[in-house]
PDB file of C-alpha atoms in Angstrom:
ATOM      1  CA  MET A   1     -67.141  91.518 115.999  1.00 41.00           C
ATOM      2  CA  SER A   2     -69.690  88.960 117.021  1.00 41.00           C
ATOM      3  CA  ASP A   3     -67.409  85.977 117.869  1.00 46.00           C
ATOM      4  CA  PRO A   4     -65.985  85.974 121.375  1.00 42.00           C
ATOM      5  CA  PRO A   5     -62.122  86.357 121.596  1.00 45.00           C
ATOM      6  CA  GLY A   6     -60.576  83.186 120.521  1.00 47.00           C
ATOM      7  CA  ALA A   7     -63.484  81.556 119.070  1.00 51.00           C
ATOM      8  CA  PRO A   8     -63.761  80.188 115.365  1.00 49.00           C
ATOM      9  CA  HIS A   9     -66.921  81.421 113.496  1.00 50.00           C
ATOM     10  CA  GLU A  10     -69.433  78.949 114.371  1.00 48.00           C
ATOM     11  CA  GLN A  11     -70.002  77.829 110.749  1.00 50.00           C
ATOM     12  CA  ASP A  12     -66.123  77.170 110.605  1.00 52.00           C
ATOM     13  CA  ARG A  13     -65.930  74.976 113.735  1.00 57.00           C
ATOM     14  CA  GLY A  14     -64.215  71.567 112.890  1.00 65.00           C
ATOM     15  CA  ARG A  15     -63.263  72.672 109.310  1.00 86.00           C
ATOM     16  CA  ALA A  16     -59.551  72.890 108.445  1.00 95.00           C
ATOM     17  CA  VAL A  17     -60.054  75.602 105.631  1.00 97.00           C
ATOM     18  CA  SER A  18     -62.474  77.944 104.189  1.00 97.00           C
ATOM     19  CA  LEU A  19     -62.505  78.923 100.424  1.00 97.00           C
ATOM     20  CA  VAL A  20     -64.553  81.859  99.285  1.00 97.00           C
ATOM     21  CA  ARG A  21     -65.126  82.612  95.530  1.00 97.00           C
ATOM     22  CA  PRO A  22     -66.591  85.933  94.593  1.00 98.00           C
ATOM     23  CA  ASP A  23     -69.696  86.259  92.056  1.00 98.00           C
ATOM     24  CA  PRO A  24     -68.312  85.357  88.817  1.00 97.00           C
ATOM     25  CA  LEU A  25     -69.763  88.429  87.183  1.00 97.00           C
ATOM     26  CA  ILE A  26     -67.479  90.752  89.466  1.00 97.00           C
ATOM     27  CA  ALA A  27     -64.461  88.313  89.861  1.00 97.00           C
ATOM     28  CA  GLN A  28     -60.913  89.790  89.661  1.00 97.00           C
ATOM     29  CA  PRO A  29     -57.496  88.194  89.443  1.00 97.00           C
ATOM     30  CA  LEU A  30     -56.888  88.558  92.963  1.00 98.00           C
ATOM     31  CA  ILE A  31     -56.580  85.975  95.926  1.00 98.00           C
ATOM     32  CA  LEU A  32     -56.279  86.630  99.459  1.00 98.00           C
ATOM     33  CA  SER A  33     -54.698  84.070 101.916  1.00 98.00           C
ATOM     34  CA  SER A  34     -54.641  83.943 105.655  1.00 98.00           C
ATOM     35  CA  PRO A  35     -52.417  80.866 106.797  1.00 98.00           C
ATOM     36  CA  HIS A  36     -52.029  81.861 110.318  1.00 98.00           C
ATOM     37  CA  SER A  37     -55.228  83.421 111.652  1.00 98.00           C
ATOM     38  CA  GLY A  38     -56.715  79.889 112.575  1.00 97.00           C
ATOM     39  CA  ARG A  39     -58.066  79.741 116.241  1.00 96.00           C
ATOM     40  CA  ASP A  40     -59.943  76.556 116.253  1.00 96.00           C
ATOM     41  CA  TYR A  41     -57.959  74.819 119.043  1.00 96.00           C
ATOM     42  CA  ALA A  42     -59.157  71.353 118.840  1.00 92.00           C
ATOM     43  CA  ARG A  43     -59.023  69.486 122.188  1.00 93.00           C
ATOM     44  CA  GLU A  44     -56.989  66.553 120.814  1.00 89.00           C
ATOM     45  CA  LEU A  45     -54.290  68.984 119.863  1.00 91.00           C
ATOM     46  CA  CYS A  46     -54.271  71.004 123.087  1.00 95.00           C
ATOM     47  CA  ASP A  47     -53.997  67.742 125.224  1.00 93.00           C
ATOM     48  CA  GLN A  48     -50.595  66.997 123.538  1.00 93.00           C
ATOM     49  CA  THR A  49     -49.222  70.414 125.023  1.00 95.00           C
ATOM     50  CA  PRO A  50     -49.016  71.743 128.609  1.00 95.00           C
ATOM     51  CA  VAL A  51     -49.092  75.406 127.289  1.00 96.00           C
ATOM     52  CA  PRO A  52     -52.373  76.959 127.756  1.00 95.00           C
ATOM     53  CA  VAL A  53     -54.429  78.220 125.070  1.00 96.00           C
ATOM     54  CA  GLU A  54     -54.227  81.829 125.937  1.00 94.00           C
ATOM     55  CA  GLN A  55     -50.281  81.484 125.517  1.00 95.00           C
ATOM     56  CA  LEU A  56     -50.563  79.411 122.282  1.00 96.00           C
ATOM     57  CA  ARG A  57     -52.726  82.006 120.835  1.00 97.00           C
ATOM     58  CA  ARG A  58     -49.969  84.735 120.786  1.00 95.00           C
ATOM     59  CA  SER A  59     -48.414  82.739 117.812  1.00 96.00           C
ATOM     60  CA  GLU A  60     -51.562  83.679 115.767  1.00 97.00           C
ATOM     61  CA  ASP A  61     -51.681  86.438 113.208  1.00 98.00           C
ATOM     62  CA  ALA A  62     -55.031  86.910 115.151  1.00 98.00           C
ATOM     63  CA  TYR A  63     -58.094  88.299 113.348  1.00 98.00           C
ATOM     64  CA  VAL A  64     -56.567  88.829 109.956  1.00 98.00           C
ATOM     65  CA  ASP A  65     -59.072  86.423 108.534  1.00 98.00           C
ATOM     66  CA  VAL A  66     -61.739  88.925 110.113  1.00 98.00           C
ATOM     67  CA  LEU A  67     -59.879  91.863 108.428  1.00 98.00           C
ATOM     68  CA  ILE A  68     -59.980  90.430 104.984  1.00 98.00           C
ATOM     69  CA  GLU A  69     -63.403  88.424 105.080  1.00 95.00           C
ATOM     70  CA  GLY A  70     -65.415  90.891 103.018  1.00 93.00           C
ATOM     71  CA  ALA A  71     -63.008  91.098 100.062  1.00 97.00           C
ATOM     72  CA  ALA A  72     -65.229  88.659  98.027  1.00 98.00           C
ATOM     73  CA  ALA A  73     -67.527  91.492  97.610  1.00 98.00           C
ATOM     74  CA  TYR A  74     -64.971  93.240  95.577  1.00 98.00           C
ATOM     75  CA  GLY A  75     -64.246  90.424  93.352  1.00 98.00           C
ATOM     76  CA  ALA A  76     -61.333  88.625  95.224  1.00 98.00           C
ATOM     77  CA  SER A  77     -61.167  85.039  96.361  1.00 98.00           C
ATOM     78  CA  LEU A  78     -60.224  83.997  99.735  1.00 98.00           C
ATOM     79  CA  VAL A  79     -58.660  80.873 101.448  1.00 98.00           C
ATOM     80  CA  CYS A  80     -58.133  81.032 105.357  1.00 98.00           C
ATOM     81  CA  ALA A  81     -56.882  78.414 107.685  1.00 98.00           C
ATOM     82  CA  HIS A  82     -58.990  77.608 110.834  1.00 97.00           C
ATOM     83  CA  PHE A  83     -56.400  75.406 112.624  1.00 97.00           C
ATOM     84  CA  PRO A  84     -53.630  77.104 114.718  1.00 97.00           C
ATOM     85  CA  ARG A  85     -50.185  77.622 113.169  1.00 97.00           C
ATOM     86  CA  VAL A  86     -48.753  76.494 116.369  1.00 97.00           C
ATOM     87  CA  PHE A  87     -49.831  73.140 115.718  1.00 97.00           C
ATOM     88  CA  VAL A  88     -49.053  73.048 111.722  1.00 98.00           C
ATOM     89  CA  ASP A  89     -47.612  75.904 109.926  1.00 98.00           C
ATOM     90  CA  VAL A  90     -48.633  75.973 106.316  1.00 98.00           C
ATOM     91  CA  ASN A  91     -46.255  78.731 105.451  1.00 98.00           C
ATOM     92  CA  ARG A  92     -43.434  76.049 105.556  1.00 97.00           C
ATOM     93  CA  ALA A  93     -42.311  73.332 103.119  1.00 96.00           C
ATOM     94  CA  ARG A  94     -44.239  70.147 103.894  1.00 95.00           C
ATOM     95  CA  GLY A  95     -40.487  68.647 104.431  1.00 94.00           C
ATOM     96  CA  GLU A  96     -39.299  71.059 106.978  1.00 96.00           C
ATOM     97  CA  LEU A  97     -39.513  68.555 109.942  1.00 95.00           C
ATOM     98  CA  ASP A  98     -37.268  68.167 112.713  1.00 94.00           C
ATOM     99  CA  PRO A  99     -36.443  64.240 113.303  1.00 92.00           C
ATOM    100  CA  ALA A 100     -35.307  65.203 117.045  1.00 92.00           C
ATOM    101  CA  MET A 101     -38.907  65.955 117.804  1.00 95.00           C
ATOM    102  CA  TYR A 102     -40.055  62.266 117.236  1.00 95.00           C
ATOM    103  CA  ARG A 103     -39.567  59.193 119.398  1.00 94.00           C
ATOM    104  CA  ASP A 104     -39.761  56.837 116.552  1.00 91.00           C
ATOM    105  CA  ARG A 105     -38.338  56.968 113.043  1.00 85.00           C
ATOM    106  CA  MET A 106     -39.723  59.117 110.437  1.00 84.00           C
ATOM    107  CA  ASP A 107     -40.941  57.231 107.317  1.00 78.00           C
ATOM    108  CA  VAL A 108     -40.405  60.204 105.009  1.00 79.00           C
ATOM    109  CA  CYS A 109     -37.520  62.128 104.049  1.00 79.00           C
ATOM    110  CA  ALA A 110     -37.143  65.603 105.608  1.00 83.00           C
ATOM    111  CA  ASP A 111     -35.833  68.359 103.761  1.00 86.00           C
ATOM    112  CA  PRO A 112     -32.135  69.473 104.429  1.00 86.00           C
ATOM    113  CA  PRO A 113     -31.820  71.332 107.836  1.00 80.00           C
ATOM    114  CA  SER A 114     -32.882  74.903 107.830  1.00 87.00           C
ATOM    115  CA  ARG A 115     -32.688  77.874 110.001  1.00 90.00           C
ATOM    116  CA  ARG A 116     -36.206  77.771 110.734  1.00 92.00           C
ATOM    117  CA  VAL A 117     -36.398  74.065 111.761  1.00 94.00           C
ATOM    118  CA  ALA A 118     -33.255  74.648 113.918  1.00 93.00           C
ATOM    119  CA  SER A 119     -34.991  77.527 115.536  1.00 94.00           C
ATOM    120  CA  GLY A 120     -38.162  75.130 116.476  1.00 95.00           C
ATOM    121  CA  LEU A 121     -40.183  76.853 113.838  1.00 95.00           C
ATOM    122  CA  GLY A 122     -40.665  74.056 111.058  1.00 96.00           C
ATOM    123  CA  VAL A 123     -43.863  72.781 109.787  1.00 97.00           C
ATOM    124  CA  ILE A 124     -44.594  71.121 112.916  1.00 97.00           C
ATOM    125  CA  PRO A 125     -43.409  73.647 115.356  1.00 97.00           C
ATOM    126  CA  ARG A 126     -41.394  72.819 118.498  1.00 97.00           C
ATOM    127  CA  VAL A 127     -41.688  76.221 120.178  1.00 97.00           C
ATOM    128  CA  GLY A 128     -44.275  79.117 120.394  1.00 94.00           C
ATOM    129  CA  SER A 129     -43.964  82.614 119.489  1.00 88.00           C
ATOM    130  CA  GLN A 130     -42.180  83.285 122.714  1.00 86.00           C
ATOM    131  CA  GLY A 131     -39.718  80.517 122.489  1.00 90.00           C
ATOM    132  CA  GLN A 132     -41.661  78.552 124.933  1.00 93.00           C
ATOM    133  CA  GLN A 133     -41.175  74.631 124.320  1.00 95.00           C
ATOM    134  CA  LEU A 134     -44.590  73.126 123.296  1.00 97.00           C
ATOM    135  CA  TYR A 135     -44.025  69.790 124.506  1.00 96.00           C
ATOM    136  CA  ARG A 136     -42.763  67.852 127.511  1.00 92.00           C
ATOM    137  CA  ARG A 137     -41.742  64.889 125.613  1.00 93.00           C
ATOM    138  CA  ARG A 138     -41.035  63.793 121.919  1.00 95.00           C
ATOM    139  CA  LEU A 139     -44.044  63.117 119.704  1.00 95.00           C
ATOM    140  CA  HIS A 140     -45.010  59.991 117.564  1.00 94.00           C
ATOM    141  CA  PHE A 141     -44.413  60.584 114.021  1.00 94.00           C
ATOM    142  CA  LYS A 142     -47.707  59.512 113.264  1.00 94.00           C
ATOM    143  CA  ASP A 143     -48.957  62.704 115.037  1.00 94.00           C
ATOM    144  CA  ALA A 144     -47.041  64.906 112.584  1.00 94.00           C
ATOM    145  CA  GLN A 145     -48.575  62.713 109.693  1.00 95.00           C
ATOM    146  CA  ASP A 146     -51.954  63.207 111.055  1.00 96.00           C
ATOM    147  CA  ARG A 147     -51.518  66.951 111.079  1.00 97.00           C
ATOM    148  CA  LEU A 148     -50.227  67.177 107.504  1.00 97.00           C
ATOM    149  CA  SER A 149     -53.097  65.224 106.109  1.00 97.00           C
ATOM    150  CA  ARG A 150     -55.715  66.772 108.088  1.00 97.00           C
ATOM    151  CA  PHE A 151     -54.667  70.503 107.916  1.00 98.00           C
ATOM    152  CA  TYR A 152     -51.649  71.167 105.664  1.00 98.00           C
ATOM    153  CA  GLU A 153     -52.832  69.272 102.632  1.00 97.00           C
ATOM    154  CA  PRO A 154     -56.393  70.635 102.655  1.00 98.00           C
ATOM    155  CA  TYR A 155     -54.961  74.431 102.851  1.00 98.00           C
ATOM    156  CA  HIS A 156     -52.368  73.836  99.981  1.00 98.00           C
ATOM    157  CA  ASP A 157     -54.940  71.941  97.801  1.00 98.00           C
ATOM    158  CA  GLY A 158     -57.522  75.000  98.323  1.00 98.00           C
ATOM    159  CA  LEU A 159     -54.943  77.509  97.635  1.00 98.00           C
ATOM    160  CA  ALA A 160     -53.555  75.850  94.499  1.00 98.00           C
ATOM    161  CA  GLY A 161     -57.030  75.245  93.311  1.00 98.00           C
ATOM    162  CA  LEU A 162     -57.838  78.919  93.431  1.00 98.00           C
ATOM    163  CA  ILE A 163     -54.584  79.940  91.854  1.00 98.00           C
ATOM    164  CA  ALA A 164     -55.385  77.508  88.913  1.00 98.00           C
ATOM    165  CA  GLU A 165     -58.860  78.771  88.418  1.00 98.00           C
ATOM    166  CA  VAL A 166     -58.089  82.454  88.632  1.00 97.00           C
ATOM    167  CA  ARG A 167     -55.023  81.929  86.152  1.00 97.00           C
ATOM    168  CA  ASP A 168     -57.011  79.905  83.666  1.00 97.00           C
ATOM    169  CA  ARG A 169     -59.758  82.759  83.635  1.00 96.00           C
ATOM    170  CA  PHE A 170     -57.376  85.823  83.487  1.00 95.00           C
ATOM    171  CA  GLY A 171     -54.021  84.413  82.257  1.00 95.00           C
ATOM    172  CA  PHE A 172     -52.493  85.507  85.594  1.00 96.00           C
ATOM    173  CA  ALA A 173     -53.220  85.395  89.355  1.00 97.00           C
ATOM    174  CA  ILE A 174     -51.959  87.651  92.161  1.00 98.00           C
ATOM    175  CA  VAL A 175     -52.059  86.448  95.663  1.00 98.00           C
ATOM    176  CA  MET A 176     -51.682  88.437  98.513  1.00 98.00           C
ATOM    177  CA  ASP A 177     -50.469  86.475 101.595  1.00 98.00           C
ATOM    178  CA  MET A 178     -51.819  88.078 104.481  1.00 98.00           C
ATOM    179  CA  HIS A 179     -49.919  88.211 107.894  1.00 98.00           C
ATOM    180  CA  SER A 180     -49.414  90.089 110.973  1.00 98.00           C
ATOM    181  CA  MET A 181     -46.244  91.012 112.719  1.00 97.00           C
ATOM    182  CA  PRO A 182     -45.299  92.030 116.456  1.00 96.00           C
ATOM    183  CA  GLU A 183     -45.208  95.694 116.876  1.00 94.00           C
ATOM    184  CA  HIS A 184     -41.797  95.594 117.830  1.00 94.00           C
ATOM    185  CA  SER A 185     -40.530  93.647 114.720  1.00 93.00           C
ATOM    186  CA  ALA A 186     -40.452  96.776 112.578  1.00 93.00           C
ATOM    187  CA  PRO A 187     -41.021 100.035 114.596  1.00 93.00           C
ATOM    188  CA  GLY A 188     -42.608 102.797 112.947  1.00 96.00           C
ATOM    189  CA  VAL A 189     -43.744 100.468 110.172  1.00 98.00           C
ATOM    190  CA  ASP A 190     -47.434  99.706 109.331  1.00 98.00           C
ATOM    191  CA  PHE A 191     -46.689  97.114 106.593  1.00 98.00           C
ATOM    192  CA  VAL A 192     -43.951  95.031 105.438  1.00 98.00           C
ATOM    193  CA  LEU A 193     -44.231  93.989 101.807  1.00 98.00           C
ATOM    194  CA  GLY A 194     -42.269  90.738 100.963  1.00 98.00           C
ATOM    195  CA  ASP A 195     -41.768  89.739  97.195  1.00 98.00           C
ATOM    196  CA  ARG A 196     -38.527  87.827  97.730  1.00 98.00           C
ATOM    197  CA  HIS A 197     -36.645  90.937  96.692  1.00 98.00           C
ATOM    198  CA  GLY A 198     -38.469  90.993  93.367  1.00 97.00           C
ATOM    199  CA  GLN A 199     -38.565  87.407  92.654  1.00 98.00           C
ATOM    200  CA  SER A 200     -42.072  86.225  93.489  1.00 98.00           C
ATOM    201  CA  CYS A 201     -44.052  89.217  92.188  1.00 97.00           C
ATOM    202  CA  ASP A 202     -44.026  91.563  89.113  1.00 96.00           C
ATOM    203  CA  PRO A 203     -42.692  94.822  90.346  1.00 96.00           C
ATOM    204  CA  ARG A 204     -45.635  96.691  88.929  1.00 95.00           C
ATOM    205  CA  ILE A 205     -47.857  94.836  91.209  1.00 97.00           C
ATOM    206  CA  THR A 206     -45.702  95.317  94.381  1.00 98.00           C
ATOM    207  CA  ALA A 207     -45.417  98.850  93.455  1.00 97.00           C
ATOM    208  CA  ALA A 208     -49.332  99.275  93.087  1.00 97.00           C
ATOM    209  CA  VAL A 209     -49.688  97.518  96.300  1.00 98.00           C
ATOM    210  CA  GLU A 210     -47.433  99.936  98.164  1.00 98.00           C
ATOM    211  CA  ALA A 211     -48.974 103.015  96.396  1.00 98.00           C
ATOM    212  CA  GLY A 212     -52.247 101.983  97.434  1.00 98.00           C
ATOM    213  CA  LEU A 213     -51.238 101.632 101.164  1.00 98.00           C
ATOM    214  CA  ARG A 214     -49.323 104.713 101.286  1.00 98.00           C
ATOM    215  CA  ALA A 215     -52.007 106.700  99.710  1.00 98.00           C
ATOM    216  CA  ARG A 216     -54.106 105.715 102.729  1.00 97.00           C
ATOM    217  CA  GLY A 217     -51.423 107.129 105.052  1.00 97.00           C
ATOM    218  CA  PHE A 218     -49.495 103.948 105.910  1.00 98.00           C
ATOM    219  CA  VAL A 219     -45.901 103.648 106.267  1.00 98.00           C
ATOM    220  CA  THR A 220     -44.360 100.702 104.223  1.00 98.00           C
ATOM    221  CA  VAL A 221     -41.207  98.782 103.478  1.00 98.00           C
ATOM    222  CA  ARG A 222     -40.168  96.126 101.425  1.00 98.00           C
ATOM    223  CA  ASN A 223     -38.459  92.764 102.387  1.00 98.00           C
ATOM    224  CA  THR A 224     -37.215  93.751 105.728  1.00 96.00           C
ATOM    225  CA  PRO A 225     -37.581  92.242 108.125  1.00 96.00           C
ATOM    226  CA  TYR A 226     -39.698  89.865 106.078  1.00 97.00           C
ATOM    227  CA  ALA A 227     -39.090  89.026 102.571  1.00 97.00           C
ATOM    228  CA  GLY A 228     -41.652  85.988 102.303  1.00 96.00           C
ATOM    229  CA  GLY A 229     -42.088  82.459 103.474  1.00 96.00           C
ATOM    230  CA  HIS A 230     -42.827  79.147 101.792  1.00 97.00           C
ATOM    231  CA  THR A 231     -45.990  80.533 100.012  1.00 98.00           C
ATOM    232  CA  THR A 232     -44.011  83.405  98.224  1.00 98.00           C
ATOM    233  CA  GLU A 233     -41.226  81.124  97.460  1.00 97.00           C
ATOM    234  CA  TYR A 234     -43.199  78.075  96.118  1.00 98.00           C
ATOM    235  CA  TYR A 235     -46.003  79.526  94.428  1.00 98.00           C
ATOM    236  CA  GLY A 236     -44.634  82.960  93.223  1.00 98.00           C
ATOM    237  CA  LYS A 237     -43.609  82.570  89.704  1.00 97.00           C
ATOM    238  CA  PRO A 238     -44.086  85.647  87.592  1.00 96.00           C
ATOM    239  CA  ALA A 239     -42.979  83.871  84.462  1.00 96.00           C
ATOM    240  CA  THR A 240     -45.851  81.639  84.707  1.00 96.00           C
ATOM    241  CA  GLY A 241     -48.383  84.296  85.491  1.00 96.00           C
ATOM    242  CA  ILE A 242     -48.536  83.546  89.258  1.00 97.00           C
ATOM    243  CA  HIS A 243     -47.577  86.595  91.512  1.00 98.00           C
ATOM    244  CA  VAL A 244     -47.374  86.229  95.281  1.00 98.00           C
ATOM    245  CA  ILE A 245     -46.664  89.131  97.881  1.00 98.00           C
ATOM    246  CA  GLN A 246     -46.441  88.672 101.387  1.00 98.00           C
ATOM    247  CA  ILE A 247     -48.216  91.238 103.430  1.00 98.00           C
ATOM    248  CA  GLU A 248     -47.308  91.705 107.152  1.00 98.00           C
ATOM    249  CA  ILE A 249     -49.657  94.101 108.988  1.00 98.00           C
ATOM    250  CA  ASN A 250     -48.071  95.654 112.414  1.00 98.00           C
ATOM    251  CA  ARG A 251     -50.416  94.320 115.161  1.00 98.00           C
ATOM    252  CA  GLY A 252     -50.540  97.533 116.828  1.00 97.00           C
ATOM    253  CA  LEU A 253     -52.800  99.050 114.355  1.00 98.00           C
ATOM    254  CA  TYR A 254     -55.577  96.903 115.464  1.00 98.00           C
ATOM    255  CA  LEU A 255     -54.772  94.319 118.283  1.00 98.00           C
ATOM    256  CA  HIS A 256     -54.018  94.158 121.952  1.00 97.00           C
ATOM    257  CA  GLU A 257     -51.084  91.630 121.543  1.00 94.00           C
ATOM    258  CA  THR A 258     -50.721  90.290 124.963  1.00 92.00           C
ATOM    259  CA  ARG A 259     -54.451  89.750 125.541  1.00 95.00           C
ATOM    260  CA  VAL A 260     -54.914  89.012 121.747  1.00 96.00           C
ATOM    261  CA  VAL A 261     -58.194  90.634 121.395  1.00 97.00           C
ATOM    262  CA  PRO A 262     -59.042  93.387 118.978  1.00 97.00           C
ATOM    263  CA  ASN A 263     -58.043  97.028 120.268  1.00 97.00           C
ATOM    264  CA  ALA A 264     -60.104 100.221 120.136  1.00 98.00           C
ATOM    265  CA  LYS A 265     -58.886 100.961 116.538  1.00 97.00           C
ATOM    266  CA  PHE A 266     -59.845  97.408 114.989  1.00 98.00           C
ATOM    267  CA  ASP A 267     -62.999  98.706 113.192  1.00 98.00           C
ATOM    268  CA  ILE A 268     -61.578 101.820 111.895  1.00 98.00           C
ATOM    269  CA  PHE A 269     -58.541  99.836 110.566  1.00 98.00           C
ATOM    270  CA  ARG A 270     -60.411  97.166 109.115  1.00 98.00           C
ATOM    271  CA  GLU A 271     -62.554  99.731 107.192  1.00 98.00           C
ATOM    272  CA  ASN A 272     -59.435 101.382 105.914  1.00 98.00           C
ATOM    273  CA  LEU A 273     -57.989  97.980 104.880  1.00 98.00           C
ATOM    274  CA  GLN A 274     -61.118  96.785 103.212  1.00 98.00           C
ATOM    275  CA  GLN A 275     -61.246 100.097 101.182  1.00 98.00           C
ATOM    276  CA  PHE A 276     -57.618  99.552  99.988  1.00 98.00           C
ATOM    277  CA  ILE A 277     -58.587  95.977  98.765  1.00 98.00           C
ATOM    278  CA  GLU A 278     -61.662  97.334  97.073  1.00 98.00           C
ATOM    279  CA  GLU A 279     -59.503  99.954  95.132  1.00 97.00           C
ATOM    280  CA  PHE A 280     -56.587  97.302  94.398  1.00 98.00           C
ATOM    281  CA  ALA A 281     -59.231  94.901  93.047  1.00 96.00           C
ATOM    282  CA  ALA A 282     -60.863  97.456  90.880  1.00 95.00           C
ATOM    283  CA  ARG A 283     -57.564  98.518  88.967  1.00 93.00           C
ATOM    284  CA  SER A 284     -57.651  98.113  85.252  1.00 88.00           C
ATOM    285  CA  TRP A 285     -55.599  94.977  84.426  1.00 82.00           C
ATOM    286  CA  SER A 286     -56.114  95.544  80.479  1.00 75.00           C
ATOM    287  CA  GLY A 287     -52.805  95.607  79.176  1.00 73.00           C
ATOM    288  CA  PHE A 288     -50.988  93.742  81.933  1.00 73.00           C
ATOM    289  CA  THR A 289     -48.571  91.231  80.555  1.00 63.00           C
ATOM    290  CA  PRO A 290     -47.330  88.764  83.166  1.00 59.00           C
ATOM    291  CA  SER A 291     -43.366  88.688  83.192  1.00 52.00           C
TER     292      SER A 291
END
């Protein structure tokens, strides 16, 4: 890896989102998304919290963007967030807001209270990955509005645009929503595949993902403990030709979790994952009829 730990790629500094499209001659109906690997800790955001960056970084799906960045060479499209999920979480609904976080009145309607918001993990998180309070005092609601317009909306505009392009060309689109999980979340498991128990993705696609990973020696389970988040729920509509599967990678396979730096196995794991993506993208989709 050429970037120092914690730094965004230089060409992406200050950008909210990157979109990568493959050469049209090799394009496949596959999109990879990385909503939680952003590590561009803008000063104005960090100034709002007393928590040091090295602790904030433990909320990242660190370096997932690096693990998948070569996928365009195999015909896949990519969308990656560069902002940290600890400041705005795009795998939440836009209305998953906690009114108690703000010192003034919200001028938008929040969604009905959810377990995620109650635990401090709404679209504007209140706590970090280890449960630490992110703010000493309540925020102004304009701070939330600013984050949603600067980060949330560009990410979802980009993802929705790629889905529309791919579906228009192929008649269907497959989104792999890429995440990582703490090693203790699923002991002995390398990948958790979340398709909302068959609701967000055609079972044939889920089975193909699982078979491809198992063929490379990985241990997989489905939907436990992660069945999918907002992205799978909102976009995954197999009847319309949009299939979304959430893929959680055990961080122990490639990351030193407490230091949030690649471990000694990073390069080997990255190559193995890239080979899986290449093989999956090269599948023949002729005769595939969206549910």
